[in-house]
mmCIF file of C-alpha atoms in Angstrom:
data_model
loop_
_atom_site.group_PDB
_atom_site.id
_atom_site.type_symbol
_atom_site.label_atom_id
_atom_site.label_comp_id
_atom_site.label_asym_id
_atom_site.label_seq_id
_atom_site.Cartn_x
_atom_site.Cartn_y
_atom_site.Cartn_z
ATOM 1 C CA ASP A 270 0.000 0.000 0.000
ATOM 2 C CA ALA A 271 1.127 3.558 -0.669
ATOM 3 C CA GLY A 272 2.135 5.623 2.313
ATOM 4 C CA ILE A 273 4.959 6.474 4.607
ATOM 5 C CA THR A 274 6.585 3.866 6.795
ATOM 6 C CA GLN A 275 9.237 3.925 9.472
ATOM 7 C CA SER A 276 11.433 1.178 10.841
ATOM 8 C CA PRO A 277 12.046 0.006 13.396
ATOM 9 C CA ARG A 278 8.973 1.028 15.379
ATOM 10 C CA TYR A 279 10.774 0.479 18.678
ATOM 11 C CA LYS A 280 14.494 0.483 19.408
ATOM 12 C CA ILE A 281 16.531 0.195 22.566
ATOM 13 C CA THR A 282 20.225 0.946 22.323
ATOM 14 C CA GLU A 283 23.139 1.920 24.509
ATOM 15 C CA THR A 284 25.027 5.162 24.847
ATOM 16 C CA GLY A 285 27.717 5.525 22.207
ATOM 17 C CA ARG A 286 26.212 3.140 19.672
ATOM 18 C CA GLN A 287 25.301 4.126 16.144
ATOM 19 C CA VAL A 288 21.625 3.859 15.280
ATOM 20 C CA THR A 289 19.877 4.374 11.957
ATOM 21 C CA LEU A 290 16.176 5.039 11.685
ATOM 22 C CA MET A 291 14.609 4.361 8.323
ATOM 23 C CA CYS A 292 11.864 6.265 6.535
ATOM 24 C CA HIS A 293 10.271 5.261 3.241
ATOM 25 C CA GLN A 294 7.486 6.926 1.277
ATOM 26 C CA THR A 295 5.736 5.743 -1.854
ATOM 27 C CA TRP A 296 4.119 9.020 -2.961
ATOM 28 C CA SER A 297 7.231 10.440 -4.669
ATOM 29 C CA HIS A 298 6.918 13.516 -2.473
ATOM 30 C CA SER A 299 9.805 15.947 -2.952
ATOM 31 C CA TYR A 300 10.063 16.989 0.667
ATOM 32 C CA MET A 301 10.867 14.787 3.615
ATOM 33 C CA PHE A 302 11.346 15.729 7.260
ATOM 34 C CA TRP A 303 12.600 14.260 10.510
ATOM 35 C CA TYR A 304 11.163 15.401 13.839
ATOM 36 C CA ARG A 305 11.613 14.371 17.415
ATOM 37 C CA GLN A 306 8.797 14.665 19.920
ATOM 38 C CA ASP A 307 9.463 15.094 23.606
ATOM 39 C CA LEU A 308 7.070 15.907 26.427
ATOM 40 C CA GLY A 309 6.787 19.656 26.834
ATOM 41 C CA HIS A 310 8.595 20.429 23.587
ATOM 42 C CA GLY A 311 6.212 19.227 20.972
ATOM 43 C CA LEU A 312 7.649 18.351 17.579
ATOM 44 C CA ARG A 313 11.090 19.726 16.789
ATOM 45 C CA LEU A 314 12.537 19.605 13.293
ATOM 46 C CA ILE A 315 15.885 17.814 13.060
ATOM 47 C CA TYR A 316 16.584 17.834 9.310
ATOM 48 C CA TYR A 317 14.623 18.172 6.135
ATOM 49 C CA SER A 318 15.199 17.494 2.477
ATOM 50 C CA ALA A 319 13.729 19.303 -0.506
ATOM 51 C CA ALA A 320 14.817 16.643 -3.007
ATOM 52 C CA ALA A 321 17.291 13.823 -3.451
ATOM 53 C CA ASP A 322 20.800 14.901 -2.472
ATOM 54 C CA ILE A 323 19.521 18.145 -0.881
ATOM 55 C CA THR A 324 19.311 18.332 2.892
ATOM 56 C CA ASP A 325 19.077 21.196 5.381
ATOM 57 C CA LYS A 326 19.337 21.535 9.134
ATOM 58 C CA GLY A 327 16.311 22.165 11.230
ATOM 59 C CA GLU A 328 15.972 23.362 14.785
ATOM 60 C CA VAL A 329 17.892 20.559 16.557
ATOM 61 C CA PRO A 330 20.381 18.914 14.132
ATOM 62 C CA ASP A 331 23.322 18.292 16.495
ATOM 63 C CA GLY A 332 24.172 14.613 16.909
ATOM 64 C CA TYR A 333 22.241 13.534 13.820
ATOM 65 C CA VAL A 334 23.197 12.798 10.223
ATOM 66 C CA VAL A 335 20.877 12.361 7.244
ATOM 67 C CA SER A 336 21.222 11.373 3.637
ATOM 68 C CA ARG A 337 18.863 11.194 0.705
ATOM 69 C CA SER A 338 20.255 9.300 -2.237
ATOM 70 C CA LYS A 339 16.782 8.277 -3.429
ATOM 71 C CA THR A 340 13.573 10.315 -3.385
ATOM 72 C CA GLU A 341 11.673 7.674 -1.438
ATOM 73 C CA ASN A 342 14.136 7.119 1.416
ATOM 74 C CA PHE A 343 15.377 9.467 4.115
ATOM 75 C CA PRO A 344 17.387 7.658 6.819
ATOM 76 C CA LEU A 345 18.348 9.364 10.065
ATOM 77 C CA THR A 346 21.545 8.271 11.801
ATOM 78 C CA LEU A 347 22.589 8.894 15.367
ATOM 79 C CA GLU A 348 26.337 8.455 15.080
ATOM 80 C CA SER A 349 26.957 8.092 18.828
ATOM 81 C CA ALA A 350 23.688 7.877 20.710
ATOM 82 C CA THR A 351 23.236 9.799 23.961
ATOM 83 C CA ARG A 352 20.528 9.491 26.622
ATOM 84 C CA SER A 353 19.201 12.907 25.630
ATOM 85 C CA GLN A 354 18.286 11.425 22.243
ATOM 86 C CA THR A 355 15.703 9.177 23.849
ATOM 87 C CA SER A 356 12.539 10.316 22.115
ATOM 88 C CA VAL A 357 9.834 9.492 19.623
ATOM 89 C CA TYR A 358 11.006 10.185 16.092
ATOM 90 C CA PHE A 359 8.582 11.033 13.309
ATOM 91 C CA CYS A 360 9.328 11.131 9.623
ATOM 92 C CA ALA A 361 7.066 13.153 7.335
ATOM 93 C CA SER A 362 6.752 13.870 3.639
ATOM 94 C CA ALA A 363 5.105 16.614 1.609
ATOM 95 C CA VAL A 364 4.590 17.625 -1.989
ATOM 96 C CA ALA A 365 6.061 21.053 -1.334
ATOM 97 C CA GLY A 366 7.654 22.935 1.544
ATOM 98 C CA ASP A 367 4.452 24.705 2.519
ATOM 99 C CA SER A 368 1.967 21.925 1.884
ATOM 100 C CA GLU A 369 0.443 19.348 4.183
ATOM 101 C CA GLN A 370 2.951 17.021 5.788
ATOM 102 C CA PHE A 371 2.041 13.358 6.088
ATOM 103 C CA PHE A 372 3.566 11.679 9.078
ATOM 104 C CA GLY A 373 4.828 8.161 9.504
ATOM 105 C CA PRO A 374 3.837 6.054 12.518
ATOM 106 C CA GLY A 375 6.917 7.029 14.524
ATOM 107 C CA THR A 376 9.883 5.242 16.069
ATOM 108 C CA ARG A 377 10.214 5.114 19.837
ATOM 109 C CA LEU A 378 13.943 5.170 20.630
ATOM 110 C CA THR A 379 15.345 4.546 24.076
ATOM 111 C CA VAL A 380 19.032 5.138 24.764
ATOM 112 C CA LEU A 381 20.246 3.480 27.951
ATOM 113 C CA GLN B 130 10.389 32.752 24.460
ATOM 114 C CA LYS B 131 9.331 29.804 22.357
ATOM 115 C CA GLU B 132 8.677 30.489 18.692
ATOM 116 C CA VAL B 133 5.224 28.923 18.806
ATOM 117 C CA GLU B 134 3.318 29.000 22.072
ATOM 118 C CA GLN B 135 0.212 27.081 23.042
ATOM 119 C CA ASN B 136 -1.566 26.592 26.325
ATOM 120 C CA SER B 137 -0.757 22.999 27.251
ATOM 121 C CA GLY B 138 -4.149 22.469 28.856
ATOM 122 C CA PRO B 139 -5.806 20.217 29.519
ATOM 123 C CA LEU B 140 -8.803 21.993 28.067
ATOM 124 C CA SER B 141 -12.030 20.288 29.033
ATOM 125 C CA VAL B 142 -15.353 21.015 27.331
ATOM 126 C CA PRO B 143 -18.728 19.256 27.460
ATOM 127 C CA GLU B 144 -19.999 17.416 24.416
ATOM 128 C CA GLY B 145 -21.720 19.792 22.005
ATOM 129 C CA ALA B 146 -19.833 22.873 23.197
ATOM 130 C CA ILE B 147 -17.356 24.990 21.265
ATOM 131 C CA ALA B 148 -13.682 24.280 21.957
ATOM 132 C CA SER B 149 -11.320 27.200 21.391
ATOM 133 C CA LEU B 150 -7.619 26.508 20.932
ATOM 134 C CA ASN B 151 -5.106 29.319 20.722
ATOM 135 C CA CYS B 152 -1.599 29.762 19.405
ATOM 136 C CA THR B 153 0.828 32.675 19.229
ATOM 137 C CA TYR B 154 4.027 32.858 17.196
ATOM 138 C CA SER B 155 7.072 35.091 17.299
ATOM 139 C CA ASP B 156 8.323 35.224 13.696
ATOM 140 C CA ARG B 157 6.527 38.021 11.847
ATOM 141 C CA GLY B 158 7.749 36.589 8.549
ATOM 142 C CA SER B 159 5.761 33.397 9.017
ATOM 143 C CA GLN B 160 3.748 32.500 5.945
ATOM 144 C CA SER B 161 1.673 29.396 6.579
ATOM 145 C CA PHE B 162 -0.177 28.117 9.589
ATOM 146 C CA PHE B 163 -1.372 24.613 10.301
ATOM 147 C CA TRP B 164 -3.396 22.769 12.908
ATOM 148 C CA TYR B 165 -2.643 19.081 13.442
ATOM 149 C CA ARG B 166 -4.505 16.645 15.635
ATOM 150 C CA GLN B 167 -2.618 13.887 17.448
ATOM 151 C CA TYR B 168 -4.310 11.063 19.264
ATOM 152 C CA SER B 169 -2.373 9.465 22.085
ATOM 153 C CA GLY B 170 0.325 7.163 20.740
ATOM 154 C CA LYS B 171 -0.408 8.096 17.135
ATOM 155 C CA SER B 172 1.147 10.388 14.568
ATOM 156 C CA PRO B 173 -0.105 13.914 13.823
ATOM 157 C CA GLU B 174 -2.668 14.443 11.102
ATOM 158 C CA LEU B 175 -3.614 17.716 9.445
ATOM 159 C CA ILE B 176 -6.908 19.334 10.434
ATOM 160 C CA MET B 177 -6.642 22.690 8.711
ATOM 161 C CA PHE B 178 -4.230 25.154 7.207
ATOM 162 C CA ILE B 179 -4.589 28.903 6.731
ATOM 163 C CA TYR B 180 -2.443 31.398 4.853
ATOM 164 C CA SER B 181 -4.442 34.662 4.908
ATOM 165 C CA ASN B 182 -5.840 36.854 7.644
ATOM 166 C CA GLY B 183 -9.394 36.059 8.620
ATOM 167 C CA ASP B 184 -11.421 32.930 9.091
ATOM 168 C CA LYS B 185 -11.387 29.635 7.231
ATOM 169 C CA GLU B 186 -14.133 27.114 7.835
ATOM 170 C CA ASP B 187 -14.163 23.389 7.143
ATOM 171 C CA GLY B 188 -17.103 21.512 8.572
ATOM 172 C CA ARG B 189 -17.060 21.840 12.362
ATOM 173 C CA PHE B 190 -13.618 23.439 12.317
ATOM 174 C CA THR B 191 -12.750 27.122 11.885
ATOM 175 C CA ALA B 192 -9.227 28.453 11.771
ATOM 176 C CA GLN B 193 -8.667 32.123 12.504
ATOM 177 C CA LEU B 194 -5.520 34.073 11.664
ATOM 178 C CA ASN B 195 -4.473 37.547 12.776
ATOM 179 C CA LYS B 196 -0.988 38.289 11.485
ATOM 180 C CA ALA B 197 -0.860 41.726 13.112
ATOM 181 C CA SER B 198 -1.355 40.125 16.518
ATOM 182 C CA GLN B 199 0.673 37.014 15.529
ATOM 183 C CA TYR B 200 -2.188 34.848 16.641
ATOM 184 C CA VAL B 201 -3.892 31.822 15.174
ATOM 185 C CA SER B 202 -6.761 29.873 16.659
ATOM 186 C CA LEU B 203 -8.857 26.793 16.011
ATOM 187 C CA LEU B 204 -12.525 26.581 16.925
ATOM 188 C CA ILE B 205 -14.258 23.218 17.088
ATOM 189 C CA ARG B 206 -18.050 23.493 17.062
ATOM 190 C CA ASP B 207 -20.349 20.789 18.408
ATOM 191 C CA SER B 208 -17.400 19.083 20.097
ATOM 192 C CA GLN B 209 -17.529 15.291 20.199
ATOM 193 C CA PRO B 210 -15.722 12.832 22.495
ATOM 194 C CA SER B 211 -13.832 11.695 19.383
ATOM 195 C CA ASP B 212 -12.290 15.181 19.211
ATOM 196 C CA SER B 213 -10.395 14.413 22.430
ATOM 197 C CA ALA B 214 -6.744 14.640 21.389
ATOM 198 C CA THR B 215 -3.739 16.923 21.462
ATOM 199 C CA TYR B 216 -3.885 19.775 18.937
ATOM 200 C CA LEU B 217 -0.613 21.029 17.538
ATOM 201 C CA CYS B 218 -0.190 24.468 16.035
ATOM 202 C CA ALA B 219 2.515 24.654 13.362
ATOM 203 C CA VAL B 220 4.002 27.711 11.704
ATOM 204 C CA ARG B 221 6.145 27.739 8.592
ATOM 205 C CA ASN B 222 8.622 30.526 8.036
ATOM 206 C CA ASN B 223 10.241 31.626 4.810
ATOM 207 C CA ASN B 224 12.868 28.885 4.609
ATOM 208 C CA ASN B 225 10.434 25.952 4.844
ATOM 209 C CA ASP B 226 11.353 25.498 8.482
ATOM 210 C CA MET B 227 8.223 24.295 10.257
ATOM 211 C CA ARG B 228 7.966 25.056 13.967
ATOM 212 C CA PHE B 229 5.423 23.312 16.155
ATOM 213 C CA GLY B 230 3.920 24.342 19.443
ATOM 214 C CA ALA B 231 3.969 21.881 22.331
ATOM 215 C CA GLY B 232 0.267 21.203 21.812
ATOM 216 C CA THR B 233 -2.963 21.664 23.737
ATOM 217 C CA ARG B 234 -4.644 18.586 25.147
ATOM 218 C CA LEU B 235 -8.407 18.687 24.630
ATOM 219 C CA THR B 236 -10.878 16.491 26.482
ATOM 220 C CA VAL B 237 -14.527 16.433 25.413
ATOM 221 C CA LYS B 238 -16.712 14.987 28.139
ATOM 222 C CA PRO B 239 -19.899 13.108 27.192
#
């Protein structure tokens, strides 16, 4: 089915480990986004991408790396996970930068 | 000061009443304004968007924008228990950077 998916849905890791969260969309949307959601902070933009091979920092990019070699995929990597990166991560896609964003189901990441 | 501010609530209204959700933003250059609904444990979904000053109505929902006051609101008429959720205000500035408020939790009591 068409849509936006994230994997894994749940992940527990340890401090210092590298973790990659996957995001895949089947709509061929140009824009893709990564957010983290923490209690009291709402959704905060980590990185976004306007097209393949184009990425830009959002509000909280430190400690994260993204790539977008294909339009449909937008992986997020935590190169050395820290406890402060424990959060729920949402990927989203949109036709354009100012259009409706469609969110994936989220990944709950716990860093011990 | 946060860029997008919302009252965290909880806001409790009886079934059938009007729920009024408010949001203020700090960036005067903001262009687009969105309201998302998020049920507990689920992902956000768009309710409404508004670009111009004034009111925009869609069914039971009305979004109101006042750029001079940097204020956007969402009215839900004839509130239903199924409207119980967290409502997120989102503001897009000129560089496609979307900023979300922390959300207002709404409870509609039968």
